[in-house]
Backbone as JSON Lines, residues from 0, in Angstrom:
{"i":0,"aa":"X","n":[35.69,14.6,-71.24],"ca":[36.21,14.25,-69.94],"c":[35.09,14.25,-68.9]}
{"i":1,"aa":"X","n":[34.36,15.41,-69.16],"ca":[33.12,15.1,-68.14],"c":[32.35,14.2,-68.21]}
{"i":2,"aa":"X","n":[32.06,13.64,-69.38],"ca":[31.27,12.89,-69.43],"c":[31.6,11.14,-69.02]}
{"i":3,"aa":"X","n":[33.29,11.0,-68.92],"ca":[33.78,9.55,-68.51],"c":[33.48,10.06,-67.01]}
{"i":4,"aa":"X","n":[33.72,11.24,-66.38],"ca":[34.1,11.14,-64.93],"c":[32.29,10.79,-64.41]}
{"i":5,"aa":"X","n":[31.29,11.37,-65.3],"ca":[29.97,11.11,-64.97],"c":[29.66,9.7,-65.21]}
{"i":6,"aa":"X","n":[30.05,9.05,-66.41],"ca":[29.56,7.9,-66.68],"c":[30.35,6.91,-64.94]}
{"i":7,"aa":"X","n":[31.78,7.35,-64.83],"ca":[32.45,6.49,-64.04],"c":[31.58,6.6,-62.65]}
{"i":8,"aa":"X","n":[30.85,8.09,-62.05],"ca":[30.26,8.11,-60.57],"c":[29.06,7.22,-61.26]}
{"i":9,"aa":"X","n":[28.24,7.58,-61.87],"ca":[26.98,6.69,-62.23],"c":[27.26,5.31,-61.86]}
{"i":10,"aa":"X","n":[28.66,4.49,-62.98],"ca":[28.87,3.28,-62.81],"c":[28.92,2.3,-61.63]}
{"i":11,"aa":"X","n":[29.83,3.24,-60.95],"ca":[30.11,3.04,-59.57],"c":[29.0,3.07,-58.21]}
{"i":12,"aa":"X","n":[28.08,3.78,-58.43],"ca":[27.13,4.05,-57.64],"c":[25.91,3.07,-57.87]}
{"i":13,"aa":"X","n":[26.04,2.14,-58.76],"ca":[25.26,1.07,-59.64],"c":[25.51,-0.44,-59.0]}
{"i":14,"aa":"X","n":[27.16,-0.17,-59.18],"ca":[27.54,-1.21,-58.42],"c":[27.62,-1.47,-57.44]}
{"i":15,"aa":"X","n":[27.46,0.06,-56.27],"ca":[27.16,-0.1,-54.98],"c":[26.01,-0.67,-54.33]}
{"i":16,"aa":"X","n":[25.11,-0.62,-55.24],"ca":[23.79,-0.41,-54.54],"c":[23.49,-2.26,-54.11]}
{"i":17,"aa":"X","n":[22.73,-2.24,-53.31],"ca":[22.4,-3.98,-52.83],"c":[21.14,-4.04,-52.67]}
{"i":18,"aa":"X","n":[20.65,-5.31,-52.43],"ca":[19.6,-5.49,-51.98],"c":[19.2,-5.91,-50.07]}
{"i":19,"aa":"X","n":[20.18,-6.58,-49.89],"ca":[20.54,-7.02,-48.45],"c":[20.37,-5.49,-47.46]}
{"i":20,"aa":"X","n":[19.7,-5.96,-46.56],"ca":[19.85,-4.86,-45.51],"c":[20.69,-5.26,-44.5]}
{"i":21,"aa":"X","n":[21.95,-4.2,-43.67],"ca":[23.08,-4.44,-42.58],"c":[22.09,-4.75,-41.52]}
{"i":22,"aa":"X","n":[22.73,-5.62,-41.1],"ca":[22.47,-6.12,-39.54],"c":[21.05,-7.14,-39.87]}
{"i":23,"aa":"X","n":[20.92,-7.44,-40.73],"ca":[19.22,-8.05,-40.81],"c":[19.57,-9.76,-40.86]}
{"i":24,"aa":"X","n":[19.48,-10.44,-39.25],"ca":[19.74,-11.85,-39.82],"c":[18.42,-12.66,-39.79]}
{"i":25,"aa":"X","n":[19.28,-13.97,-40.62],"ca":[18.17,-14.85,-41.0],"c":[18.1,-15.79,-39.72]}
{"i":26,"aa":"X","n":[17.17,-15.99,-39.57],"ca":[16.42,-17.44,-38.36],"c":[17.77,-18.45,-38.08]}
{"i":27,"aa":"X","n":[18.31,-18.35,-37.13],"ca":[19.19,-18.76,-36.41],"c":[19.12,-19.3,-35.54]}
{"i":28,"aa":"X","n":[18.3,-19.5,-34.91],"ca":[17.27,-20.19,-33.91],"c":[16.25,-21.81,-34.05]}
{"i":29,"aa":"X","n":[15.64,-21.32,-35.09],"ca":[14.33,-22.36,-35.72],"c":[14.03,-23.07,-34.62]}
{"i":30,"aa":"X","n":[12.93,-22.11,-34.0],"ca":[11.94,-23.11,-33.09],"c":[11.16,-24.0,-33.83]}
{"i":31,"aa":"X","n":[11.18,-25.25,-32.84],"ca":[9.85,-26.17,-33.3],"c":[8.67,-26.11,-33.23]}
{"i":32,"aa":"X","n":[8.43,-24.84,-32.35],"ca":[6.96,-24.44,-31.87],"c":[7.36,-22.6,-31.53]}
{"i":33,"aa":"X","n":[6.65,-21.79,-31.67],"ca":[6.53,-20.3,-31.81],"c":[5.57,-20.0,-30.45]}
{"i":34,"aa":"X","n":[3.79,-20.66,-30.91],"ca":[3.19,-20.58,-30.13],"c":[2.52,-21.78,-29.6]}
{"i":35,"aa":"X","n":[1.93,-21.78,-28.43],"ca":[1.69,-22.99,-27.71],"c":[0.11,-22.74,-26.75]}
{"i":36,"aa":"X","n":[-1.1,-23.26,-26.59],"ca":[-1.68,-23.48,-26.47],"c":[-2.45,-24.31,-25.13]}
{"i":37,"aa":"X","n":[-2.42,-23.85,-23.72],"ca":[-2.69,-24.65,-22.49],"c":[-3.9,-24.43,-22.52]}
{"i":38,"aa":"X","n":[-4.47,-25.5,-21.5],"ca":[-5.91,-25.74,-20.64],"c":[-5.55,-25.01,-19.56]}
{"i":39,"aa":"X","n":[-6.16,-25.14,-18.28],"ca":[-6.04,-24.45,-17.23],"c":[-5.58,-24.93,-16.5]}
{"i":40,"aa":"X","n":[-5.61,-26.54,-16.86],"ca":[-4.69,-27.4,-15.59],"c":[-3.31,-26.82,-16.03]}
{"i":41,"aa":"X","n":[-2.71,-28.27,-15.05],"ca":[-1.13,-28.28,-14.96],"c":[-0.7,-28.57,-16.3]}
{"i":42,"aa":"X","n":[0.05,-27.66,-17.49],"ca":[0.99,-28.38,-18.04],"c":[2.31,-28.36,-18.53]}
{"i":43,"aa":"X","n":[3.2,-28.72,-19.57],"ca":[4.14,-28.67,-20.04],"c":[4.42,-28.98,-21.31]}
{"i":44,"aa":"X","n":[5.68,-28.22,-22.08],"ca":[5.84,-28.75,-23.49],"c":[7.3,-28.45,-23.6]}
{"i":45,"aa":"X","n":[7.67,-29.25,-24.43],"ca":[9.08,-29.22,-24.71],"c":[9.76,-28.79,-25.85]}
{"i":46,"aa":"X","n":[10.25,-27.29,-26.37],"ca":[10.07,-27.52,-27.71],"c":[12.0,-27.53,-27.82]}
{"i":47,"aa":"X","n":[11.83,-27.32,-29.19],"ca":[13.15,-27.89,-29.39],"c":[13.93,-26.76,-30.79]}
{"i":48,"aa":"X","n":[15.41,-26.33,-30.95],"ca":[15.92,-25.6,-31.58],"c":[16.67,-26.24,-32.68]}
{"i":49,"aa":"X","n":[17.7,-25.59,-33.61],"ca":[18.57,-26.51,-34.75],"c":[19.3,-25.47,-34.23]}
{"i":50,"aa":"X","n":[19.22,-24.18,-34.29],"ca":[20.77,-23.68,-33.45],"c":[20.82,-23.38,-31.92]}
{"i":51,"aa":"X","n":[21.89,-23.36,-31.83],"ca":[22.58,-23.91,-30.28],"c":[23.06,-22.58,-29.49]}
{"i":52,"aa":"X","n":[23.35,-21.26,-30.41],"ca":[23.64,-20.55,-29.68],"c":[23.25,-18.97,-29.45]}
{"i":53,"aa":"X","n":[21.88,-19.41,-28.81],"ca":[21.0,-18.84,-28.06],"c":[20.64,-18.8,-26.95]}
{"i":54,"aa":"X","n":[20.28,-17.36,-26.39],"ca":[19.97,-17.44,-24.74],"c":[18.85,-16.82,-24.5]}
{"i":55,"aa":"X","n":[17.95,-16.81,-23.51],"ca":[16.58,-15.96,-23.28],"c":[17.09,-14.74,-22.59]}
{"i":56,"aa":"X","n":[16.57,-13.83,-23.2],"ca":[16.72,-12.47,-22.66],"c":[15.83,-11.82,-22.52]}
{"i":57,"aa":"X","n":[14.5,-12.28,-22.21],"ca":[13.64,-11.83,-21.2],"c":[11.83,-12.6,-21.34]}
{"i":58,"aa":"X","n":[11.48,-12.26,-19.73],"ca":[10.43,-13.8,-19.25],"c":[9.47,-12.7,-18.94]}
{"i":59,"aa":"X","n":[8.43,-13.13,-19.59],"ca":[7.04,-11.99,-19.08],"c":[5.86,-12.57,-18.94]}
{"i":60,"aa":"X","n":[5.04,-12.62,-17.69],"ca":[3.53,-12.67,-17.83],"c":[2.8,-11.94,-17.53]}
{"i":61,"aa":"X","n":[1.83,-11.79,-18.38],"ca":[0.51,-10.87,-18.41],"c":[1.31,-9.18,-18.53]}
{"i":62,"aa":"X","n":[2.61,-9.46,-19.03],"ca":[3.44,-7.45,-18.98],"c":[3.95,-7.52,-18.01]}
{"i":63,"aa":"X","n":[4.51,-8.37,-17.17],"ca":[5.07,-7.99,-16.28],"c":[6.26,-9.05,-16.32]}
{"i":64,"aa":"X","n":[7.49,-8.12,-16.69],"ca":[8.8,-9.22,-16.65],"c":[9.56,-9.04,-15.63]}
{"i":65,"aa":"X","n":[10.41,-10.13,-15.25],"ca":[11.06,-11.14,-14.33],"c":[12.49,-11.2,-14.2]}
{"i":66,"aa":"X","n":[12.91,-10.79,-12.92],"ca":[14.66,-10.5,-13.27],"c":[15.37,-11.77,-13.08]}
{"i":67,"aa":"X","n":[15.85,-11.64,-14.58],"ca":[16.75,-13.14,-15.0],"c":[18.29,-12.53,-14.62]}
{"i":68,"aa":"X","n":[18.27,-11.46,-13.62],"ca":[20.25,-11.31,-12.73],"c":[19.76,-12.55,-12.0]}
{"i":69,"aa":"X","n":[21.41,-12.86,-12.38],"ca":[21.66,-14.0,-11.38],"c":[21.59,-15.16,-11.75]}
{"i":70,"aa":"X","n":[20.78,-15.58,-12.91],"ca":[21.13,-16.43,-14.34],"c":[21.65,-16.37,-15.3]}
{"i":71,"aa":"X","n":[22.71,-17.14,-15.72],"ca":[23.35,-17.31,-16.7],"c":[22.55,-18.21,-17.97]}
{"i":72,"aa":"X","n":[21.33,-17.01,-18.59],"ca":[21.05,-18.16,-19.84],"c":[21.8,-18.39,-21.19]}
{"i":73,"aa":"X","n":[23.16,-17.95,-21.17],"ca":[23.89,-18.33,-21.9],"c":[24.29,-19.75,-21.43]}
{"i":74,"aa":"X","n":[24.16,-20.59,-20.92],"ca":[24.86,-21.82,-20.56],"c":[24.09,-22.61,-21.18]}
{"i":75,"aa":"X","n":[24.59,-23.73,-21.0],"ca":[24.03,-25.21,-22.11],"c":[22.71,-25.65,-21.4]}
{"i":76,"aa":"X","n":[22.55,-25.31,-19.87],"ca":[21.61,-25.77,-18.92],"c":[21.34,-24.75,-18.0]}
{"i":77,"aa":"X","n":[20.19,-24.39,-17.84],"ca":[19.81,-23.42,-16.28],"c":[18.47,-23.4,-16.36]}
{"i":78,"aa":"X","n":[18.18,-23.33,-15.19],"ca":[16.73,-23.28,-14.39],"c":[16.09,-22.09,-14.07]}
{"i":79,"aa":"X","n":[14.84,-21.69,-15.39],"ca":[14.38,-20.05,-14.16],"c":[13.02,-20.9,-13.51]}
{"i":80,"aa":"X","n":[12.88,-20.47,-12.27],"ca":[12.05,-20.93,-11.03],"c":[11.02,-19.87,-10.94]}
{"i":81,"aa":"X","n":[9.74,-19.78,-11.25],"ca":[8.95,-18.8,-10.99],"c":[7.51,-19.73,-10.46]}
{"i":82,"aa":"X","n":[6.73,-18.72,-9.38],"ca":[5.5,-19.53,-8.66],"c":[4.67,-19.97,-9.89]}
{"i":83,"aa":"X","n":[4.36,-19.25,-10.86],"ca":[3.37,-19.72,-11.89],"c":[4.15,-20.98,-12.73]}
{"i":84,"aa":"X","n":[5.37,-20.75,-12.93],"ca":[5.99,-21.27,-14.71],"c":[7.39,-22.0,-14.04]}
{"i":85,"aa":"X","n":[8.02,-22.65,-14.76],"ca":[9.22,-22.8,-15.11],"c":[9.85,-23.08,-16.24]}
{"i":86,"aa":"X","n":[11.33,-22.79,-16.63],"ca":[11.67,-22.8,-17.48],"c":[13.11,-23.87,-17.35]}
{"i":87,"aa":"X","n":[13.16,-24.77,-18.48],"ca":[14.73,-25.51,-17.79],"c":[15.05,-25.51,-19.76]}
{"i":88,"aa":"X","n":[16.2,-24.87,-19.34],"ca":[16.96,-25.26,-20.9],"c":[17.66,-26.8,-20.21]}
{"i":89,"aa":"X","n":[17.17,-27.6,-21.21],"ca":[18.21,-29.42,-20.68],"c":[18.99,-29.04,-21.48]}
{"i":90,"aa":"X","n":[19.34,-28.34,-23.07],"ca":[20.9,-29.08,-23.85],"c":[20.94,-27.77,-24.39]}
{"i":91,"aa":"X","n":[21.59,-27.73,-25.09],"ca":[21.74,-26.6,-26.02],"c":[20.63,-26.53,-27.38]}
{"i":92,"aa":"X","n":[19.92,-27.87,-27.63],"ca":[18.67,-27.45,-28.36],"c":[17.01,-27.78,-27.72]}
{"i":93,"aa":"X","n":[17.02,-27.71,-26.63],"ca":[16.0,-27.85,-25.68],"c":[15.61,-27.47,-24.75]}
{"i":94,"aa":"X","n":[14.51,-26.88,-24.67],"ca":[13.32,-25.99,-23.83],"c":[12.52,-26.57,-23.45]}
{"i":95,"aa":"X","n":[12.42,-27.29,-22.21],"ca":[11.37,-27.53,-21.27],"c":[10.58,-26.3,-20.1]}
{"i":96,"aa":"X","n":[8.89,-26.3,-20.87],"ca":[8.73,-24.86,-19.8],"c":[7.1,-25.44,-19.52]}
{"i":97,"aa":"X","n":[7.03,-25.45,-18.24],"ca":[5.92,-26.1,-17.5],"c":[5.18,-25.03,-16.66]}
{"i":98,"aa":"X","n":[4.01,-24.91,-16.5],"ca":[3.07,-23.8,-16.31],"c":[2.06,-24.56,-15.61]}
{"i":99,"aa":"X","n":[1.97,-24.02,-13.6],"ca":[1.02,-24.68,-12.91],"c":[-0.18,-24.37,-13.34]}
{"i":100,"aa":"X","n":[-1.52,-25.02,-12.33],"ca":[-2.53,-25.03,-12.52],"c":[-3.33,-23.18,-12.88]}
{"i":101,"aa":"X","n":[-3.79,-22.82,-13.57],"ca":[-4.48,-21.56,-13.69],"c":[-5.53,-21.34,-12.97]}
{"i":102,"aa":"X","n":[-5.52,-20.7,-11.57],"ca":[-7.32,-20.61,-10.58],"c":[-7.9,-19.58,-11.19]}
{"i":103,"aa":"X","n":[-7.15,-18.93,-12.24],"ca":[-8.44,-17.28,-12.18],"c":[-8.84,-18.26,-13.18]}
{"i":104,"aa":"X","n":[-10.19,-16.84,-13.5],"ca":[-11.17,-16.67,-14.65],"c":[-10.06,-16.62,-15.97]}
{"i":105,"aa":"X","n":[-9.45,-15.75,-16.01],"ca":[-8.74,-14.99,-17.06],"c":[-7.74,-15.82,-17.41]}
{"i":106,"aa":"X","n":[-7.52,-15.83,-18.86],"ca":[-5.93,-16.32,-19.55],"c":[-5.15,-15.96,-19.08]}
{"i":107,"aa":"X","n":[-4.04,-16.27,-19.2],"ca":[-2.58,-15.74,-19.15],"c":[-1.93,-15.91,-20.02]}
{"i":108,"aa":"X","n":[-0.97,-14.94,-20.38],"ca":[0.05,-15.16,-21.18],"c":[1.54,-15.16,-21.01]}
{"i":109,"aa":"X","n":[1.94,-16.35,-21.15],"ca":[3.83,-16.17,-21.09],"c":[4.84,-15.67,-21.86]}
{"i":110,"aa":"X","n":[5.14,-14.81,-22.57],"ca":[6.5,-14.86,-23.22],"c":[7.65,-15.1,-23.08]}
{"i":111,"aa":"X","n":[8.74,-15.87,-23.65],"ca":[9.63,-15.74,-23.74],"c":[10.9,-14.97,-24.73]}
{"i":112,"aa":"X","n":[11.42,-14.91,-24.36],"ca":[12.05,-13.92,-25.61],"c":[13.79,-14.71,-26.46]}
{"i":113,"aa":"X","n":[13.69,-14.6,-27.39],"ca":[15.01,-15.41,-27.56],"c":[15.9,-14.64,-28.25]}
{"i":114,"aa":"X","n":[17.14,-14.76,-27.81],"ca":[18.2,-13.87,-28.92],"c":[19.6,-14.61,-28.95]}
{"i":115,"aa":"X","n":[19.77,-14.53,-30.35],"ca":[21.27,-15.04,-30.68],"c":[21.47,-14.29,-31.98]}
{"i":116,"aa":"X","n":[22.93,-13.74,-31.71],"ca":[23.39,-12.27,-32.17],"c":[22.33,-10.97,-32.51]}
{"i":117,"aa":"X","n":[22.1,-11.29,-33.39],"ca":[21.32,-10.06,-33.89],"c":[19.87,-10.65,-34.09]}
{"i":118,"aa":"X","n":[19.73,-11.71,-34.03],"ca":[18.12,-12.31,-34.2],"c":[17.07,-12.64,-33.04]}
{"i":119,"aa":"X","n":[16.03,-11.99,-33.22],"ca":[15.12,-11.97,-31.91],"c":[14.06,-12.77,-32.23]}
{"i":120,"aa":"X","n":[13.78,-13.62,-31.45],"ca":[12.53,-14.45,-31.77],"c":[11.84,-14.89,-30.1]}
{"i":121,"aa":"X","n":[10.62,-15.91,-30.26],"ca":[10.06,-15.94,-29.0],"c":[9.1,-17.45,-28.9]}
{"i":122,"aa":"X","n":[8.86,-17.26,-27.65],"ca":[7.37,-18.16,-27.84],"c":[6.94,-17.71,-26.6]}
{"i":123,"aa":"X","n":[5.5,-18.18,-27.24],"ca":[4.01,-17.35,-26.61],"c":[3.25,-18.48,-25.91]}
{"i":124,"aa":"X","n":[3.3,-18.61,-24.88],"ca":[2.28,-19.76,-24.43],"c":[0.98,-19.03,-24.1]}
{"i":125,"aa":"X","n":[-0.5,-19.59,-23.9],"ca":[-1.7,-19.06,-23.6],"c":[-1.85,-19.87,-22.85]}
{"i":126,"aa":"X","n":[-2.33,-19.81,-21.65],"ca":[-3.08,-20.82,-20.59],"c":[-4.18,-20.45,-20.62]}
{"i":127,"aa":"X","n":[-5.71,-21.14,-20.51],"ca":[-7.05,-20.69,-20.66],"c":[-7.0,-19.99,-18.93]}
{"i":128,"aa":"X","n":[-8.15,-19.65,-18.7],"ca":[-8.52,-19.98,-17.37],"c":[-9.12,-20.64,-17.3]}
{"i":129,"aa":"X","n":[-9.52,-20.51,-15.41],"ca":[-10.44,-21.84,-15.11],"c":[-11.53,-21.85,-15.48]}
């Protein structure tokens, strides 16, 4: 008898086991571009998604992030307005983000941050300096 009730926890504890880890999702997002690459002038790039339902949840340059109260980037379309950058979601799979002229010496860096449900992803723009 002991030995079915052992074989049965063994069995059972065999069949529990997985490989999948909880909460771990797969790329839900798929940017067309991750990271992105400026001169010092004026520019812009447009990149583009395959899923639709994602919002930015948070805007940083050089470490220093930007209060997105008061935007709704859950919507199909919205505008963040900042002196250096802007950001315009046009559709639900498109990111237009344009970055003025750079006067310092020094790079900059933009992040954006992206999340839909449990998946975090981003893109990194570099502007040279002047």
């Amino acid at each position: 008898m002991k030995k079915i009730i052992t074989l049965t926890v063994f069995f059972i504890l065999v069949l529990s086991c997985s490989d999948s880890k909880d909460g771990d999702w797969d790329d839900n997002i798929k940017l067309s571009q991750k990271e992105v690459q400026f001169s010092s002038a004026q520019n812009n790039v447009e990149i583009s998604t395959e899923g639709t339902g994602w919002w930015i949840d948070e805007v940083s340059m050089d470490g220093e992030l930007f209060d997105l109260n008061g935007i709704d980037t859950t919507k199909e379309n919205f505008t963040i307005e900042e002196t250096e950058f802007s950001i315009e979601r046009k559709n639900s799979t498109e990111i237009f983000i344009s970055m003025q002229q750079n006067p310092t010496e020094s790079s900059r860096v933009l992040i954006i941050g992206l999340q839909a449900g449990n998946y975090f992803d981003g893109i990194k723009i570099t502007q040279s300096g002047n």
